[in-house]
XYZ file of N, CA and C in Angstrom:
246
model
N 1.846 7.688 -5.916
C 1.663 8.489 -6.568
C 1.552 7.789 -7.907
N 0.982 6.068 -8.096
C 1.171 6.063 -9.680
C 2.303 6.037 -10.302
N 3.637 5.929 -10.156
C 4.845 6.265 -10.594
C 5.186 7.767 -10.870
N 6.146 7.566 -11.102
C 6.701 8.698 -11.086
C 6.676 9.939 -11.826
N 6.326 8.941 -12.826
C 6.164 9.675 -15.282
C 4.513 9.511 -14.902
N 3.579 9.527 -14.445
C 2.401 9.016 -14.999
C 1.523 10.811 -15.098
N 0.781 10.549 -15.887
C 0.334 12.309 -16.214
C -1.629 11.820 -15.793
N -1.725 12.611 -14.272
C -3.337 12.050 -15.062
C -3.546 13.252 -15.227
N -5.100 13.717 -15.411
C -6.076 14.586 -16.052
C -6.452 15.169 -14.748
N -6.644 16.217 -14.500
C -7.329 16.875 -13.147
C -8.593 16.590 -13.348
N -9.612 16.268 -15.180
C -10.892 15.535 -14.182
C -10.818 14.635 -13.535
N -9.688 13.375 -13.593
C -10.308 12.165 -13.022
C -10.101 11.916 -11.428
N -9.216 13.239 -10.876
C -9.334 13.379 -9.037
C -9.409 14.740 -8.586
N -9.758 15.330 -10.012
C -9.953 16.428 -9.773
C -8.695 17.742 -9.385
N -8.627 18.567 -9.393
C -7.576 19.791 -9.220
C -7.005 19.884 -7.754
N -7.148 19.976 -7.117
C -6.569 19.909 -5.856
C -6.016 18.716 -5.021
N -7.615 17.624 -5.334
C -6.760 16.397 -5.244
C -5.690 16.084 -5.696
N -4.960 16.344 -7.066
C -4.045 16.085 -7.879
C -3.336 16.469 -7.100
N -2.994 18.538 -7.416
C -1.704 18.491 -6.763
C -1.010 17.995 -5.702
N -2.033 18.173 -5.152
C -0.991 17.441 -3.395
C -0.458 16.100 -3.904
N -1.384 14.973 -4.295
C -0.716 13.405 -4.863
C 0.280 13.764 -5.164
N 0.284 15.029 -6.293
C 1.864 14.657 -7.628
C 2.893 15.808 -6.582
N 2.484 17.006 -5.976
C 3.170 17.124 -4.688
C 4.012 17.471 -3.613
N 2.678 16.544 -3.009
C 3.821 15.483 -1.485
C 4.576 14.758 -1.532
N 5.691 14.324 -0.363
C 6.992 14.031 -0.415
C 6.782 12.627 0.305
N 4.827 12.668 0.837
C 4.813 11.028 1.726
C 4.185 10.727 1.280
N 3.856 10.170 1.385
C 2.784 8.638 0.308
C 0.984 9.215 0.854
N 0.405 9.069 -0.339
C -1.242 9.158 -0.531
C -2.051 8.543 -1.152
N -2.706 7.968 0.453
C -3.674 7.493 -0.785
C -4.833 8.069 -0.938
N -5.131 7.598 -2.334
C -6.602 8.067 -2.962
C -7.686 6.799 -2.842
N -9.707 7.086 -2.337
C -9.979 6.474 -2.660
C -10.499 6.783 -2.603
N -11.565 5.533 -3.499
C -12.871 5.687 -3.927
C -13.722 6.712 -2.728
N -15.089 7.157 -3.415
C -15.451 7.824 -2.492
C -16.791 7.148 -2.187
N -16.818 5.700 -2.195
C -17.800 4.684 -1.541
C -17.237 3.834 -0.802
N -17.773 3.904 0.276
C -17.280 2.889 1.636
C -17.323 1.949 1.215
N -16.422 0.841 1.656
C -16.629 -1.247 2.557
C -15.929 -1.739 3.178
N -16.267 -2.030 3.713
C -15.854 -3.013 5.039
C -14.461 -4.087 3.753
N -13.453 -4.005 4.840
C -12.046 -5.015 4.364
C -13.015 -6.289 5.829
N -12.230 -7.049 4.666
C -12.400 -8.599 5.196
C -10.438 -9.077 5.506
N -10.052 -9.767 4.373
C -8.642 -9.784 4.275
C -7.416 -8.727 3.839
N -6.249 -9.564 3.761
C -5.242 -8.189 3.975
C -4.555 -9.198 3.030
N -3.416 -9.050 2.531
C -2.323 -10.015 2.472
C -0.786 -8.643 2.613
N -0.068 -9.735 2.765
C 1.151 -9.093 3.638
C 2.103 -9.917 2.940
N 3.406 -9.455 1.010
C 4.743 -10.033 1.408
C 5.502 -9.566 2.206
N 6.470 -10.746 2.702
C 6.995 -10.635 3.092
C 8.998 -11.195 2.811
N 9.638 -9.944 3.084
C 11.223 -11.021 1.960
C 12.224 -11.231 3.084
N 11.723 -11.090 4.235
C 12.752 -11.428 5.271
C 14.203 -9.620 5.498
N 13.524 -8.837 4.727
C 14.100 -7.438 5.339
C 13.149 -6.736 6.323
N 14.183 -5.689 7.172
C 13.436 -4.791 8.169
C 12.445 -4.249 7.653
N 12.557 -4.146 6.311
C 11.556 -3.088 5.946
C 10.168 -4.329 6.505
N 9.934 -5.472 5.433
C 9.071 -6.554 5.606
C 8.632 -6.681 6.381
N 9.711 -6.843 8.165
C 9.468 -7.497 9.519
C 8.379 -6.223 9.514
N 8.809 -5.261 9.725
C 7.973 -3.845 10.502
C 6.341 -3.833 9.395
N 6.356 -3.993 8.081
C 5.161 -3.910 7.420
C 4.226 -5.184 8.110
N 5.482 -6.414 8.485
C 4.095 -7.720 9.182
C 3.732 -7.140 10.150
N 4.469 -6.665 11.013
C 4.359 -6.519 12.657
C 2.852 -5.096 12.598
N 2.377 -4.700 11.065
C 1.569 -3.240 11.830
C 0.351 -4.094 11.338
N 0.796 -4.848 10.413
C -1.053 -5.497 9.366
C -0.921 -6.203 11.015
N 0.107 -7.078 11.269
C -0.888 -8.382 12.606
C -1.805 -6.910 13.244
N -1.220 -6.675 14.026
C -1.417 -5.228 14.623
C -2.742 -4.660 13.869
N -2.701 -3.874 12.892
C -3.886 -3.824 12.105
C -5.503 -4.923 12.679
N -4.485 -5.653 10.962
C -6.001 -7.504 10.826
C -6.469 -7.861 12.495
N -5.298 -7.828 13.945
C -6.151 -7.903 15.134
C -7.620 -6.941 15.495
N -6.767 -6.221 14.938
C -7.594 -3.961 15.514
C -8.942 -4.311 14.750
N -8.705 -5.018 13.483
C -9.836 -4.794 12.419
C -10.394 -5.897 12.239
N -9.953 -7.027 12.671
C -10.961 -8.278 12.482
C -10.594 -9.169 11.786
N -10.013 -8.343 10.521
C -9.078 -9.255 9.589
C -8.946 -10.558 8.849
N -8.692 -11.227 7.836
C -8.085 -12.330 7.362
C -6.755 -11.742 7.165
N -5.664 -12.260 7.525
C -4.155 -12.130 6.999
C -3.543 -12.942 6.094
N -3.568 -12.825 5.274
C -2.913 -13.186 4.175
C -0.920 -13.006 3.968
N -0.191 -14.124 4.564
C 1.296 -13.444 4.372
C 1.948 -14.484 2.882
N 2.778 -14.089 1.890
C 2.983 -14.345 1.565
C 4.579 -14.277 1.651
N 5.446 -15.167 0.931
C 7.012 -15.453 1.052
C 7.513 -15.099 0.094
N 8.301 -14.114 -0.170
C 8.656 -13.900 -1.199
C 10.149 -14.221 -0.812
N 10.638 -14.798 -2.066
C 12.722 -15.006 -1.997
C 13.211 -14.471 -2.749
N 14.321 -13.847 -3.046
C 15.044 -13.123 -4.884
C 15.542 -14.358 -5.615
N 15.536 -15.474 -4.903
C 16.232 -16.436 -5.050
C 17.418 -16.887 -5.451
N 18.276 -15.354 -4.696
C 19.887 -15.684 -4.486
C 20.377 -16.703 -3.514
N 19.362 -17.444 -2.730
C 19.909 -18.639 -1.982
C 19.094 -20.177 -1.821
N 19.742 -20.777 -2.326
C 19.651 -22.319 -2.091
C 17.727 -22.711 -1.351
N 17.843 -23.415 -1.933
C 16.526 -24.121 -1.333
C 17.368 -24.570 -0.029
N 16.716 -25.336 0.913
C 16.575 -26.293 2.227
C 16.227 -26.822 2.639
């Protein structure tokens, strides 16, 4: 959504796309009209259940598409370094 309070002009996305993105209760991915081939993907991992699921999905997609996968470990700073 590009933020809850962003005001996109209709001429940037087009009126139909703008309305779909703003009113959808599901995430929407809007891309450029030109195609490019992905070569790499990055996943942030913070040891949460959601991050573990995202990592599994990213791994499967990377394997399927032949992508280089980079994992970034994120720490909230609340735990002591071991």
